[in-house]
Amino acid sequence: MTDLLIRNVRVVTHERDEPVEADIAISEGRITAVAPGLPPGDDVIEGNGKLAFPGVVDAHQHWGIYNALEEDASTESRAAAQGGVTTALTYMRTGQYYLNRGGPYAEFFPEVLARAEGRAYIDYGFHLAPMSSTHIAELPDLIEKHGVPSFKIFMFYGGHGLHGRSNDQSRFLMLPDGERYDYAHFEFVMRGVQAARERFPELAGEISLSLHCETAEIMTAYTKLVEEAGELSGLAAYSASRPPHSEGLAVFIASYLAHETGLANINLLHLSSRKALDAAVRMAAAFPNIDFRREVTIGHLLASVETAEGLGGKVNPPIRPREDVEALWEYVLDGTVDWVVSDHACCREELKYGEPRDDVFVAKAGFGGAEYLLPGLVSEGRRRGLPYGRIAALTSWNPARRYGLRSKGTIAPGYDADVALVDPDQTWTVHAADSESTQEYTPFEGFELTARVTDTFVRGHHVMDAGKIIGRPVGSYLVRPGVH
């Protein structure tokens, strides 16, 4: 018996460029049939010819970085649903921010799970960062007992602060005495992840390491140059202080370390510039033994230093000049980019801006944006000729496969009934006041988009109806890899 029928939609999947007209039958949270003229179920939603995208798998968010995790799990998951996101993978680590403490993940991660439980409107999982030698030893348990097969390195943290230069990174990271967060640690993390892949060969394809690629020493030096010159301000100054070749060099280093350690699954996160993507392409050619995946954010695709609204657009790596935005689109269109994410990190005004308020170097890094992920990519991507099927691959299928979300990523029988209905002909203006996020601003303020998510379904639960979040939190923690 069909619980829900979404009728008269144009179904988009990664398998074909253009959508096909069909109904979607759902029972017990799973899709049971996709075909025209299906019989009605207990409940019928009329799609009126809208596009039905697979629910977005936003593989890069940050819940609990600036607000309490339990608060972000609720409010930011509501914002995510506005952007068609039905699954969020959020980064978590020990140290300052997040739970604001160190220690082993055996003690830390159960608290993370407890704080998020029962609060999210979408499904969610976590990536974890091995910050210490203890964490490296814990990798097998994190995979086997907690269903976390994806890990992260922040390449600049050892020598440069989250928001800018810093001389006290050891205290910030809450490292054990005698330990350093440096290239040697990154090597040992890679060896640990590869050892885990060998220990669990049936899961090896879904165990991976992600890297935030920037080089601390270059950023520290260029921050000083930019400030002393005094010729740039705002986001242009911040971009110049963390130059693209800092990204490119870090990509080279990370790639060689992966080669040295035999770690085959590497994800290069939020690449923001032509130089970063060029480095990633060169490294893929140099090391064909490594399965690189390349990520960009919707923020770096939509905004530039010339168009982003104020210092609210400060993020790491920075929003770039227009020529880099155009370069990112070249790599999206030619298939080099594997997925697009939000890097959503809600940072309210009281925390975002320092004193003086107009100094980009004292502002906090990061902003929310999951609300604009699917509508932004459809709006700008279609204008540039990006096929609908490619959008579905970039936002759902590709990240779901990489990160062990076996029941997510497409609209097909047997998969979770995660669906985003999109009106591709609705023009609207972005205003932060319309977001469910607790963030009061957006760098996209005033941007005009030409597609809008109207309805979002999480495992068949109608969590957004005609643009309004409804009902209770239905999101579940996803033990990965999930059995499909």
CSV table of C-alpha atoms in Angstrom, one decimal:
chain,number,residue,atom,x,y,z
A,1,MET,CA,0.0,0.0,0.0
A,2,THR,CA,1.3,3.4,-0.9
A,3,ASP,CA,1.5,5.9,2.0
A,4,LEU,CA,2.2,8.9,-0.2
A,5,LEU,CA,2.0,9.7,-3.9
A,6,ILE,CA,3.8,12.8,-5.2
A,7,ARG,CA,1.9,13.2,-8.5
A,8,ASN,CA,2.7,15.0,-11.8
A,9,VAL,CA,6.3,16.0,-11.3
A,10,ARG,CA,9.4,16.0,-13.6
A,11,VAL,CA,11.9,13.7,-12.0
A,12,VAL,CA,15.5,14.7,-12.1
A,13,THR,CA,18.3,12.1,-11.5
A,14,HIS,CA,22.0,11.8,-12.2
A,15,GLU,CA,21.4,9.2,-14.9
A,16,ARG,CA,20.0,11.6,-17.5
A,17,ASP,CA,20.5,15.3,-18.4
A,18,GLU,CA,16.8,16.1,-18.6
A,19,PRO,CA,13.9,15.3,-16.3
A,20,VAL,CA,11.1,12.8,-17.0
A,21,GLU,CA,7.4,13.2,-16.2
A,22,ALA,CA,6.4,10.7,-13.5
A,23,ASP,CA,4.7,10.1,-10.2
A,24,ILE,CA,6.6,9.0,-7.1
A,25,ALA,CA,5.1,6.4,-4.8
A,26,ILE,CA,6.3,6.2,-1.2
A,27,SER,CA,5.8,3.6,1.5
A,28,GLU,CA,7.3,3.4,4.9
A,29,GLY,CA,9.8,6.1,4.1
A,30,ARG,CA,11.1,4.5,0.9
A,31,ILE,CA,10.4,5.0,-2.8
A,32,THR,CA,8.4,2.1,-4.2
A,33,ALA,CA,7.8,3.2,-7.8
A,34,VAL,CA,8.6,6.0,-10.2
A,35,ALA,CA,6.4,6.1,-13.3
A,36,PRO,CA,3.6,8.0,-14.9
A,37,GLY,CA,0.0,7.3,-13.8
A,38,LEU,CA,0.6,5.5,-10.5
A,39,PRO,CA,-2.5,4.8,-8.4
A,40,PRO,CA,-3.1,7.2,-5.5
A,41,GLY,CA,-2.1,6.3,-1.9
A,42,ASP,CA,-3.3,7.4,1.5
A,43,ASP,CA,-2.1,10.9,0.8
A,44,VAL,CA,-1.5,12.6,-2.5
A,45,ILE,CA,0.6,15.7,-3.1
A,46,GLU,CA,0.0,17.4,-6.4
A,47,GLY,CA,3.3,18.4,-8.0
A,48,ASN,CA,1.9,20.6,-10.8
A,49,GLY,CA,4.8,19.8,-13.1
A,50,LYS,CA,7.5,21.0,-10.7
A,51,LEU,CA,11.0,19.5,-10.8
A,52,ALA,CA,11.5,16.7,-8.3
A,53,PHE,CA,15.2,16.6,-7.3
A,54,PRO,CA,16.7,13.9,-5.1
A,55,GLY,CA,17.0,15.5,-1.6
A,56,VAL,CA,20.3,17.3,-1.4
A,57,VAL,CA,23.1,15.6,0.4
A,58,ASP,CA,25.0,18.6,1.8
A,59,ALA,CA,28.3,17.0,2.6
A,60,HIS,CA,29.8,20.1,4.3
A,61,GLN,CA,28.1,21.8,7.2
A,62,HIS,CA,29.1,23.0,10.7
A,63,TRP,CA,26.5,22.6,13.4
A,64,GLY,CA,27.5,23.8,16.8
A,65,ILE,CA,30.5,25.8,15.9
A,66,TYR,CA,29.3,29.2,17.1
A,67,ASN,CA,26.0,28.2,18.7
A,68,ALA,CA,25.1,25.3,20.9
A,69,LEU,CA,24.9,22.1,18.9
A,70,GLU,CA,21.4,21.3,20.1
A,71,GLU,CA,20.3,24.8,18.9
A,72,ASP,CA,21.9,24.5,15.5
A,73,ALA,CA,20.6,21.0,15.0
A,74,SER,CA,17.1,22.5,15.2
A,75,THR,CA,17.3,25.9,13.5
A,76,GLU,CA,20.0,25.2,10.9
A,77,SER,CA,18.4,22.0,9.8
A,78,ARG,CA,15.2,24.0,9.2
A,79,ALA,CA,17.2,26.4,7.1
A,80,ALA,CA,18.8,23.5,5.2
A,81,ALA,CA,15.3,22.1,4.4
A,82,GLN,CA,14.5,25.5,2.8
A,83,GLY,CA,17.4,24.8,0.3
A,84,GLY,CA,16.2,21.3,-0.6
A,85,VAL,CA,18.7,19.7,1.8
A,86,THR,CA,17.5,16.4,3.3
A,87,THR,CA,20.9,15.1,4.6
A,88,ALA,CA,23.6,17.1,6.2
A,89,LEU,CA,27.1,15.8,7.0
A,90,THR,CA,28.5,18.2,9.6
A,91,TYR,CA,32.2,18.6,10.6
A,92,MET,CA,33.1,18.2,14.3
A,93,ARG,CA,36.3,18.3,16.2
A,94,THR,CA,37.7,18.7,19.7
A,95,GLY,CA,39.2,22.0,20.8
A,96,GLN,CA,37.8,25.5,21.1
A,97,TYR,CA,34.3,26.0,19.6
A,98,TYR,CA,31.9,23.0,19.1
A,99,LEU,CA,31.8,21.4,22.6
A,100,ASN,CA,34.8,23.5,23.6
A,101,ARG,CA,36.9,20.7,25.1
A,102,GLY,CA,39.5,18.1,24.2
A,103,GLY,CA,39.9,14.5,25.1
A,104,PRO,CA,39.2,11.2,23.3
A,105,TYR,CA,36.3,10.8,20.9
A,106,ALA,CA,35.2,7.8,23.0
A,107,GLU,CA,34.0,10.4,25.5
A,108,PHE,CA,33.4,13.3,23.2
A,109,PHE,CA,31.3,11.8,20.4
A,110,PRO,CA,28.5,10.2,22.5
A,111,GLU,CA,27.8,13.7,23.8
A,112,VAL,CA,27.7,15.0,20.3
A,113,LEU,CA,25.1,12.4,19.4
A,114,ALA,CA,23.1,13.1,22.6
A,115,ARG,CA,22.9,16.8,22.0
A,116,ALA,CA,21.7,16.5,18.4
A,117,GLU,CA,19.2,13.6,19.0
A,118,GLY,CA,15.6,14.4,18.3
A,119,ARG,CA,16.2,18.0,17.2
A,120,ALA,CA,16.9,18.0,13.5
A,121,TYR,CA,14.4,18.3,10.7
A,122,ILE,CA,16.6,16.5,8.3
A,123,ASP,CA,18.9,13.4,8.5
A,124,TYR,CA,22.4,14.0,9.5
A,125,GLY,CA,25.9,12.5,10.1
A,126,PHE,CA,29.3,13.7,11.2
A,127,HIS,CA,32.8,13.9,9.8
A,128,LEU,CA,35.4,13.9,12.6
A,129,ALA,CA,38.9,15.4,12.7
A,130,PRO,CA,41.7,13.4,14.3
A,131,MET,CA,43.4,16.2,16.2
A,132,SER,CA,45.8,14.0,18.4
A,133,SER,CA,47.5,10.7,18.4
A,134,THR,CA,44.8,9.3,20.6
A,135,HIS,CA,42.2,10.1,17.9
A,136,ILE,CA,44.2,8.3,15.3
A,137,ALA,CA,44.2,5.2,17.4
A,138,GLU,CA,40.4,5.6,17.8
A,139,LEU,CA,39.7,5.5,14.0
A,140,PRO,CA,38.7,1.8,13.8
A,141,ASP,CA,36.2,2.2,16.7
A,142,LEU,CA,34.7,5.4,15.2
A,143,ILE,CA,34.1,3.4,12.0
A,144,GLU,CA,32.9,0.2,13.5
A,145,LYS,CA,31.0,1.4,16.6
A,146,HIS,CA,29.7,4.8,15.6
A,147,GLY,CA,29.4,4.6,11.8
A,148,VAL,CA,31.8,7.5,11.0
A,149,PRO,CA,33.9,6.6,8.0
A,150,SER,CA,34.9,10.1,6.9
A,151,PHE,CA,37.6,12.3,8.5
A,152,LYS,CA,39.2,15.7,8.1
A,153,ILE,CA,42.5,17.6,8.3
A,154,PHE,CA,42.6,21.4,8.7
A,155,MET,CA,46.0,22.0,7.1
A,156,PHE,CA,46.5,25.6,8.4
A,157,TYR,CA,45.4,25.1,12.0
A,158,GLY,CA,48.8,24.3,13.4
A,159,GLY,CA,50.2,27.8,12.6
A,160,HIS,CA,47.3,30.1,11.7
A,161,GLY,CA,44.1,30.9,13.5
A,162,LEU,CA,40.6,30.1,12.4
A,163,HIS,CA,39.9,33.8,11.9
A,164,GLY,CA,43.4,35.1,11.1
A,165,ARG,CA,46.9,35.0,12.5
A,166,SER,CA,47.5,33.4,15.9
A,167,ASN,CA,50.4,32.6,18.1
A,168,ASP,CA,48.6,30.2,20.4
A,169,GLN,CA,47.3,27.4,18.3
A,170,SER,CA,48.2,24.7,20.7
A,171,ARG,CA,45.8,26.1,23.3
A,172,PHE,CA,43.1,26.7,20.7
A,173,LEU,CA,43.3,23.1,19.6
A,174,MET,CA,43.6,21.8,23.2
A,175,LEU,CA,46.3,19.4,22.2
A,176,PRO,CA,48.0,17.0,24.7
A,177,ASP,CA,51.4,18.1,26.0
A,178,GLY,CA,54.2,17.4,23.5
A,179,GLU,CA,51.9,17.0,20.5
A,180,ARG,CA,51.8,19.2,17.4
A,181,TYR,CA,49.3,19.7,14.6
A,182,ASP,CA,51.6,19.8,11.7
A,183,TYR,CA,52.6,17.9,8.5
A,184,ALA,CA,53.9,15.0,10.4
A,185,HIS,CA,50.6,14.7,12.2
A,186,PHE,CA,48.8,14.8,8.9
A,187,GLU,CA,51.0,12.0,7.6
A,188,PHE,CA,50.1,9.9,10.6
A,189,VAL,CA,46.4,10.6,10.2
A,190,MET,CA,46.7,9.4,6.6
A,191,ARG,CA,48.5,6.3,7.7
A,192,GLY,CA,45.8,5.7,10.3
A,193,VAL,CA,42.9,6.1,7.8
A,194,GLN,CA,44.6,3.8,5.3
A,195,ALA,CA,45.2,1.2,8.0
A,196,ALA,CA,41.4,1.4,8.7
A,197,ARG,CA,40.6,0.9,5.1
A,198,GLU,CA,42.8,-2.2,5.1
A,199,ARG,CA,41.2,-3.4,8.3
A,200,PHE,CA,37.7,-3.1,6.9
A,201,PRO,CA,38.2,-4.0,3.2
A,202,GLU,CA,34.4,-4.2,2.5
A,203,LEU,CA,34.1,-0.6,3.6
A,204,ALA,CA,37.3,0.7,2.1
A,205,GLY,CA,35.6,2.6,-0.8
A,206,GLU,CA,33.6,4.6,1.7
A,207,ILE,CA,36.4,5.4,4.1
A,208,SER,CA,38.0,8.7,3.1
A,209,LEU,CA,40.0,11.7,4.3
A,210,SER,CA,39.0,15.3,3.5
A,211,LEU,CA,41.4,18.3,3.6
A,212,HIS,CA,41.0,22.0,4.1
A,213,CYS,CA,43.9,23.1,1.9
A,214,GLU,CA,45.6,26.3,2.9
A,215,THR,CA,49.2,27.0,3.9
A,216,ALA,CA,49.7,28.7,7.3
A,217,GLU,CA,53.1,30.3,6.7
A,218,ILE,CA,52.0,32.0,3.4
A,219,MET,CA,48.8,33.3,4.9
A,220,THR,CA,50.6,34.7,7.9
A,221,ALA,CA,53.1,36.5,5.7
A,222,TYR,CA,50.5,37.8,3.3
A,223,THR,CA,48.2,39.0,6.1
A,224,LYS,CA,51.1,41.2,7.3
A,225,LEU,CA,51.8,42.5,3.7
A,226,VAL,CA,48.1,43.3,3.1
A,227,GLU,CA,47.7,45.1,6.4
A,228,GLU,CA,51.0,47.1,6.1
A,229,ALA,CA,50.1,48.2,2.5
A,230,GLY,CA,46.7,49.4,3.5
A,231,GLU,CA,45.5,49.5,-0.1
A,232,LEU,CA,42.7,46.9,0.3
A,233,SER,CA,39.8,46.5,2.7
A,234,GLY,CA,36.9,44.2,3.3
A,235,LEU,CA,36.6,40.9,1.5
A,236,ALA,CA,39.2,41.9,-1.1
A,237,ALA,CA,41.8,42.3,1.6
A,238,TYR,CA,40.9,39.0,3.2
A,239,SER,CA,41.2,37.2,-0.2
A,240,ALA,CA,44.6,38.8,-0.8
A,241,SER,CA,45.8,37.8,2.7
A,242,ARG,CA,45.0,34.2,2.0
A,243,PRO,CA,46.2,34.0,-1.6
A,244,PRO,CA,45.1,31.3,-4.1
A,245,HIS,CA,48.6,29.9,-4.3
A,246,SER,CA,48.4,29.1,-0.6
A,247,GLU,CA,45.5,26.7,-1.6
A,248,GLY,CA,47.5,25.3,-4.5
A,249,LEU,CA,50.6,24.6,-2.5
A,250,ALA,CA,48.6,22.8,0.2
A,251,VAL,CA,46.9,20.7,-2.4
A,252,PHE,CA,50.3,19.6,-3.7
A,253,ILE,CA,51.5,18.8,-0.2
A,254,ALA,CA,48.4,16.9,0.7
A,255,SER,CA,48.5,14.9,-2.5
A,256,TYR,CA,52.1,13.9,-2.1
A,257,LEU,CA,51.5,12.8,1.5
A,258,ALA,CA,48.5,10.7,0.3
A,259,HIS,CA,50.8,9.1,-2.3
A,260,GLU,CA,53.5,8.5,0.3
A,261,THR,CA,51.0,6.8,2.7
A,262,GLY,CA,49.1,4.9,0.0
A,263,LEU,CA,45.8,6.5,1.0
A,264,ALA,CA,43.6,6.3,-2.1
A,265,ASN,CA,40.5,8.2,-1.1
A,266,ILE,CA,41.1,12.0,-0.7
A,267,ASN,CA,38.5,14.8,-0.8
A,268,LEU,CA,39.8,18.3,-1.5
A,269,LEU,CA,37.3,20.6,0.2
A,270,HIS,CA,35.9,24.0,-0.8
A,271,LEU,CA,38.4,24.8,-3.5
A,272,SER,CA,37.9,28.5,-4.2
A,273,SER,CA,40.2,29.6,-7.0
A,274,ARG,CA,41.6,28.7,-10.4
A,275,LYS,CA,45.0,28.0,-8.8
A,276,ALA,CA,43.5,25.6,-6.3
A,277,LEU,CA,41.5,23.7,-9.0
A,278,ASP,CA,44.5,23.7,-11.3
A,279,ALA,CA,46.6,22.2,-8.6
A,280,ALA,CA,43.9,19.5,-7.9
A,281,VAL,CA,43.8,18.6,-11.6
A,282,ARG,CA,47.6,18.4,-11.8
A,283,MET,CA,47.8,16.2,-8.8
A,284,ALA,CA,45.1,13.8,-10.1
A,285,ALA,CA,47.3,13.4,-13.2
A,286,ALA,CA,50.5,13.0,-11.2
A,287,PHE,CA,49.0,10.4,-8.8
A,288,PRO,CA,46.5,8.3,-10.7
A,289,ASN,CA,46.6,5.8,-7.8
A,290,ILE,CA,44.6,8.3,-5.7
A,291,ASP,CA,40.9,8.7,-6.1
A,292,PHE,CA,40.6,12.5,-5.6
A,293,ARG,CA,37.2,14.2,-5.2
A,294,ARG,CA,36.9,17.9,-5.6
A,295,GLU,CA,34.4,20.1,-3.8
A,296,VAL,CA,33.3,23.7,-4.2
A,297,THR,CA,30.7,25.7,-2.2
A,298,ILE,CA,27.6,27.5,-3.4
A,299,GLY,CA,29.0,30.6,-1.8
A,300,HIS,CA,32.1,30.6,-3.9
A,301,LEU,CA,30.0,30.0,-7.0
A,302,LEU,CA,27.4,32.7,-6.3
A,303,ALA,CA,29.4,35.5,-4.6
A,304,SER,CA,32.5,37.4,-5.4
A,305,VAL,CA,34.5,40.1,-3.4
A,306,GLU,CA,32.7,42.6,-5.7
A,307,THR,CA,29.1,41.4,-5.0
A,308,ALA,CA,29.0,39.8,-1.6
A,309,GLU,CA,27.1,41.8,1.0
A,310,GLY,CA,29.6,43.2,3.6
A,311,LEU,CA,32.0,41.4,5.9
A,312,GLY,CA,29.3,38.8,6.6
A,313,GLY,CA,31.0,37.0,3.6
A,314,LYS,CA,34.2,36.3,5.5
A,315,VAL,CA,34.9,32.6,5.2
A,316,ASN,CA,37.9,30.2,4.9
A,317,PRO,CA,39.1,30.0,2.1
A,318,PRO,CA,37.9,33.4,1.2
A,319,ILE,CA,35.3,34.6,-1.3
A,320,ARG,CA,37.4,35.4,-4.3
A,321,PRO,CA,37.4,38.0,-7.1
A,322,ARG,CA,35.1,37.5,-10.1
A,323,GLU,CA,37.8,35.9,-12.3
A,324,ASP,CA,38.1,33.0,-9.8
A,325,VAL,CA,34.3,32.6,-9.6
A,326,GLU,CA,34.3,32.3,-13.4
A,327,ALA,CA,37.1,29.7,-13.2
A,328,LEU,CA,35.1,27.6,-10.7
A,329,TRP,CA,32.2,27.5,-13.1
A,330,GLU,CA,34.5,26.3,-15.9
A,331,TYR,CA,35.5,23.4,-13.7
A,332,VAL,CA,31.9,22.7,-12.7
A,333,LEU,CA,30.8,22.7,-16.3
A,334,ASP,CA,33.6,20.4,-17.6
A,335,GLY,CA,33.0,17.8,-14.9
A,336,THR,CA,36.1,18.4,-12.8
A,337,VAL,CA,34.1,19.3,-9.7
A,338,ASP,CA,32.5,16.3,-8.0
A,339,TRP,CA,30.0,18.0,-5.6
A,340,VAL,CA,28.7,21.3,-4.4
A,341,VAL,CA,28.0,22.1,-0.7
A,342,SER,CA,27.0,24.9,1.5
A,343,ASP,CA,29.8,24.9,4.2
A,344,HIS,CA,26.9,26.2,6.4
A,345,ALA,CA,28.3,27.7,9.6
A,346,CYS,CA,25.7,29.9,11.3
A,347,CYS,CA,27.5,32.9,12.9
A,348,ARG,CA,25.2,35.5,14.4
A,349,GLU,CA,26.0,39.2,14.2
A,350,GLU,CA,27.0,39.5,17.9
A,351,LEU,CA,29.7,37.0,17.2
A,352,LYS,CA,30.5,37.8,13.6
A,353,TYR,CA,31.8,41.3,13.9
A,354,GLY,CA,34.6,42.5,16.1
A,355,GLU,CA,35.9,46.0,16.9
A,356,PRO,CA,36.3,48.0,14.8
A,357,ARG,CA,33.2,46.5,13.1
A,358,ASP,CA,34.6,47.3,9.6
A,359,ASP,CA,37.9,45.4,10.1
A,360,VAL,CA,37.7,42.1,8.2
A,361,PHE,CA,40.7,40.7,10.1
A,362,VAL,CA,38.9,40.7,13.4
A,363,ALA,CA,35.6,39.4,12.1
A,364,LYS,CA,34.7,35.7,12.6
A,365,ALA,CA,35.0,33.3,9.6
A,366,GLY,CA,32.0,31.5,8.3
A,367,PHE,CA,28.4,32.0,7.4
A,368,GLY,CA,25.2,30.0,6.7
A,369,GLY,CA,23.9,29.3,3.3
A,370,ALA,CA,22.3,25.9,3.0
A,371,GLU,CA,19.0,27.7,2.2
A,372,TYR,CA,20.4,28.7,-1.1
A,373,LEU,CA,22.2,25.5,-2.1
A,374,LEU,CA,19.8,23.9,-4.6
A,375,PRO,CA,17.9,27.1,-5.7
A,376,GLY,CA,21.2,28.9,-6.2
A,377,LEU,CA,22.8,26.0,-8.2
A,378,VAL,CA,19.7,25.6,-10.4
A,379,SER,CA,19.4,29.4,-11.0
A,380,GLU,CA,23.0,30.1,-11.9
A,381,GLY,CA,23.8,26.6,-13.3
A,382,ARG,CA,20.9,26.6,-15.8
A,383,ARG,CA,21.8,30.1,-16.9
A,384,ARG,CA,25.3,28.7,-17.8
A,385,GLY,CA,24.0,25.5,-19.5
A,386,LEU,CA,24.5,23.0,-16.6
A,387,PRO,CA,22.2,20.1,-17.2
A,388,TYR,CA,19.6,19.2,-14.6
A,389,GLY,CA,21.0,15.7,-14.3
A,390,ARG,CA,24.5,17.1,-13.5
A,391,ILE,CA,23.0,19.3,-10.8
A,392,ALA,CA,21.5,16.1,-9.2
A,393,ALA,CA,24.9,14.4,-9.4
A,394,LEU,CA,26.6,17.4,-7.8
A,395,THR,CA,24.2,17.8,-5.0
A,396,SER,CA,23.1,14.3,-4.2
A,397,TRP,CA,24.4,11.2,-6.0
A,398,ASN,CA,28.1,11.9,-5.9
A,399,PRO,CA,28.5,12.9,-2.2
A,400,ALA,CA,26.1,10.1,-1.1
A,401,ARG,CA,28.2,7.4,-2.9
A,402,ARG,CA,31.5,8.8,-1.5
A,403,TYR,CA,30.4,9.1,2.1
A,404,GLY,CA,28.6,5.8,2.5
A,405,LEU,CA,25.0,7.0,2.3
A,406,ARG,CA,23.8,3.9,0.5
A,407,SER,CA,20.1,4.7,0.7
A,408,LYS,CA,20.5,8.3,-0.4
A,409,GLY,CA,21.2,10.1,-3.6
A,410,THR,CA,18.5,9.4,-6.2
A,411,ILE,CA,14.8,9.0,-6.9
A,412,ALA,CA,14.4,5.3,-7.5
A,413,PRO,CA,12.7,2.3,-6.0
A,414,GLY,CA,14.3,1.2,-2.8
A,415,TYR,CA,16.0,4.5,-1.9
A,416,ASP,CA,14.9,6.8,0.9
A,417,ALA,CA,12.1,9.1,-0.1
A,418,ASP,CA,14.1,12.3,0.1
A,419,VAL,CA,12.7,14.7,-2.5
A,420,ALA,CA,12.9,18.4,-3.1
A,421,LEU,CA,10.3,20.0,-5.4
A,422,VAL,CA,11.6,23.0,-7.3
A,423,ASP,CA,9.8,25.6,-9.3
A,424,PRO,CA,12.3,26.5,-12.0
A,425,ASP,CA,10.4,29.6,-13.1
A,426,GLN,CA,10.0,31.4,-9.8
A,427,THR,CA,12.1,34.6,-9.5
A,428,TRP,CA,12.8,35.8,-6.0
A,429,THR,CA,15.2,38.0,-4.0
A,430,VAL,CA,17.3,36.7,-1.2
A,431,HIS,CA,16.6,38.3,2.2
A,432,ALA,CA,18.1,36.9,5.4
A,433,ALA,CA,14.9,37.7,7.2
A,434,ASP,CA,13.1,34.9,5.2
A,435,SER,CA,15.6,32.2,6.4
A,436,GLU,CA,14.9,29.8,9.3
A,437,SER,CA,18.5,30.2,10.4
A,438,THR,CA,19.2,32.3,13.5
A,439,GLN,CA,21.8,34.2,11.4
A,440,GLU,CA,20.5,37.7,10.9
A,441,TYR,CA,22.4,38.5,7.7
A,442,THR,CA,23.6,36.8,4.5
A,443,PRO,CA,26.3,37.7,2.0
A,444,PHE,CA,23.7,36.9,-0.7
A,445,GLU,CA,21.4,39.7,0.5
A,446,GLY,CA,19.6,41.1,-2.5
A,447,PHE,CA,20.7,38.4,-4.9
A,448,GLU,CA,18.0,37.5,-7.5
A,449,LEU,CA,17.5,33.7,-8.0
A,450,THR,CA,15.3,32.2,-10.6
A,451,ALA,CA,14.4,28.9,-9.0
A,452,ARG,CA,12.9,28.1,-5.7
A,453,VAL,CA,12.4,25.0,-3.5
A,454,THR,CA,8.7,24.8,-2.5
A,455,ASP,CA,8.5,21.4,-0.8
A,456,THR,CA,11.0,19.1,0.9
A,457,PHE,CA,10.4,15.5,2.0
A,458,VAL,CA,12.7,13.6,4.3
A,459,ARG,CA,12.0,9.8,4.1
A,460,GLY,CA,8.5,10.7,3.0
A,461,HIS,CA,7.9,13.2,5.8
A,462,HIS,CA,6.7,16.5,4.4
A,463,VAL,CA,9.0,18.9,6.3
A,464,MET,CA,8.5,21.9,4.1
A,465,ASP,CA,5.1,22.6,2.5
A,466,ALA,CA,4.7,25.5,0.1
A,467,GLY,CA,7.8,27.2,1.5
A,468,LYS,CA,7.0,26.8,5.1
A,469,ILE,CA,8.7,24.4,7.6
A,470,ILE,CA,6.0,22.2,9.2
A,471,GLY,CA,5.6,19.4,11.7
A,472,ARG,CA,8.1,18.1,14.2
A,473,PRO,CA,11.8,17.2,13.8
A,474,VAL,CA,12.0,13.9,11.9
A,475,GLY,CA,15.8,13.7,11.2
A,476,SER,CA,17.8,10.7,12.3
A,477,TYR,CA,21.5,10.1,12.9
A,478,LEU,CA,22.9,8.2,9.9
A,479,VAL,CA,25.2,5.3,10.8
A,480,ARG,CA,27.4,5.0,7.8
A,481,PRO,CA,27.7,3.1,5.6
A,482,GLY,CA,24.0,2.7,5.8
A,483,VAL,CA,22.6,-0.6,4.4
A,484,HIS,CA,20.7,-0.1,1.2
